[in-house]
CSV table of C-alpha atoms in Angstrom, one decimal:
chain,number,residue,atom,x,y,z
A,1,MET,CA,58.8,140.6,136.1
A,2,THR,CA,59.2,144.5,135.8
A,3,GLN,CA,57.2,146.9,138.0
A,4,PRO,CA,54.2,148.3,135.6
A,5,MET,CA,54.4,151.9,135.4
A,6,ILE,CA,51.3,154.2,136.8
A,7,GLN,CA,50.1,157.3,136.4
A,8,ILE,CA,47.1,158.6,138.0
A,9,SER,CA,45.3,161.6,136.4
A,10,ASP,CA,42.2,163.8,137.6
A,11,VAL,CA,41.9,163.0,140.9
A,12,MET,CA,38.9,164.6,142.6
A,13,TYR,CA,36.9,164.3,145.6
A,14,ASN,CA,33.0,163.6,144.7
A,15,ALA,CA,31.2,164.8,147.6
A,16,ALA,CA,27.9,162.8,146.8
A,17,THR,CA,29.4,159.6,147.0
A,18,GLN,CA,32.2,160.2,148.9
A,19,CYS,CA,34.7,158.7,147.3
A,20,PHE,CA,38.1,159.9,145.4
A,21,GLU,CA,37.9,159.2,142.2
A,22,ALA,CA,40.8,159.0,138.8
A,23,MET,CA,41.7,157.8,136.0
A,24,VAL,CA,44.3,155.5,136.4
A,25,THR,CA,47.0,154.3,133.8
A,26,VAL,CA,48.9,151.1,134.2
A,27,GLU,CA,51.7,150.7,131.6
A,28,THR,CA,53.2,147.3,131.3
A,29,THR,CA,55.6,146.0,128.5
A,30,THR,CA,52.9,144.2,126.8
A,31,ARG,CA,49.8,146.4,127.0
A,32,THR,CA,48.8,150.0,128.7
A,33,ALA,CA,45.3,150.3,130.0
A,34,LYS,CA,43.5,153.0,131.8
A,35,TYR,CA,41.0,152.2,134.7
A,36,PRO,CA,37.8,154.6,136.1
A,37,CYS,CA,39.0,154.3,139.9
A,38,GLU,CA,37.4,155.4,143.3
A,39,ILE,CA,37.6,154.6,146.6
A,40,GLU,CA,35.5,155.7,149.4
A,41,ALA,CA,37.3,157.7,151.8
A,42,PRO,CA,36.5,161.3,153.9
A,43,ILE,CA,37.7,164.4,152.5
A,44,THR,CA,40.4,164.7,155.0
A,45,MET,CA,42.1,161.6,153.6
A,46,SER,CA,45.5,163.3,153.0
A,47,PHE,CA,46.5,162.6,148.9
A,48,GLU,CA,49.1,160.1,149.0
A,49,GLN,CA,46.5,157.9,151.2
A,50,ALA,CA,44.4,158.0,148.5
A,51,ALA,CA,46.7,157.6,145.5
A,52,SER,CA,47.5,154.9,146.7
A,53,GLY,CA,44.3,153.3,147.4
A,54,LEU,CA,43.5,154.1,143.4
A,55,LYS,CA,47.0,152.6,142.6
A,56,THR,CA,45.8,149.1,144.6
A,57,GLN,CA,42.6,149.3,142.8
A,58,ALA,CA,44.1,149.5,139.6
A,59,LEU,CA,46.6,147.2,139.9
A,60,ARG,CA,44.1,144.0,141.2
A,61,ARG,CA,41.7,145.7,138.4
A,62,HIS,CA,44.7,145.2,135.7
A,63,LYS,CA,45.8,142.0,137.0
A,64,SER,CA,42.6,140.5,137.2
A,65,ARG,CA,41.6,141.5,133.6
A,66,ASN,CA,37.5,142.3,134.5
A,67,GLY,CA,36.2,145.0,134.8
A,68,MET,CA,36.0,148.3,132.8
A,69,TYR,CA,39.0,149.5,131.2
A,70,SER,CA,40.4,150.9,127.8
A,71,GLN,CA,43.0,149.2,126.1
A,72,MET,CA,45.6,151.1,123.8
A,73,ARG,CA,47.5,148.2,121.8
A,74,ARG,CA,51.0,148.3,120.3
A,75,ARG,CA,50.5,147.1,117.0
A,76,VAL,CA,52.1,148.3,113.3
A,77,ALA,CA,49.7,148.4,110.5
A,78,GLN,CA,50.7,146.1,108.1
A,79,ALA,CA,50.5,147.0,104.4
A,80,ARG,CA,48.2,145.4,102.1
A,81,ALA,CA,49.0,143.4,99.7
A,82,GLY,CA,49.1,144.6,96.0
A,83,ARG,CA,48.1,148.3,96.6
A,84,THR,CA,50.4,151.2,96.6
A,85,ALA,CA,49.9,153.6,99.1
A,86,PHE,CA,46.9,156.3,98.6
A,87,ASP,CA,48.2,159.8,97.4
A,88,PRO,CA,45.2,161.9,97.5
A,89,ARG,CA,47.0,165.1,95.1
A,90,GLN,CA,47.3,161.6,92.4
A,91,TRP,CA,43.6,161.0,93.1
A,92,LEU,CA,42.6,164.9,92.6
A,93,ALA,CA,44.5,165.4,89.6
A,94,GLN,CA,42.9,162.3,88.0
A,95,LEU,CA,39.5,163.5,89.0
A,96,GLY,CA,40.7,166.9,86.8
A,97,PHE,CA,41.5,169.1,89.4
A,98,PRO,CA,44.6,171.3,88.6
A,99,GLN,CA,47.8,170.8,91.1
A,100,THR,CA,48.3,173.7,93.4
A,101,ASP,CA,50.7,173.8,96.6
A,102,LYS,CA,48.3,176.6,98.1
A,103,ALA,CA,45.9,175.8,100.6
A,104,ALA,CA,42.3,176.7,100.9
């Protein structure tokens, strides 16, 4: 099994909760999911340590598939049987509007 690609976005320190927070994207060959992660730590923690903790939390959530996450599926839309593709210009022409290439 290949290692998932991990991207950490918008790392912030929340002084009210004393946590590092970030949106972590975990991408595998079958799915991509985004996890809101936070780790409790002092503001003096190095960025590398905070990133490592956020990454570990996202990987745990990804493996267990519980908690809140956003998922983007890779699916190709199937054509509907018996229908042609919608052409807005042809539709407008049927309604009696003149055909033009100029935008409003």
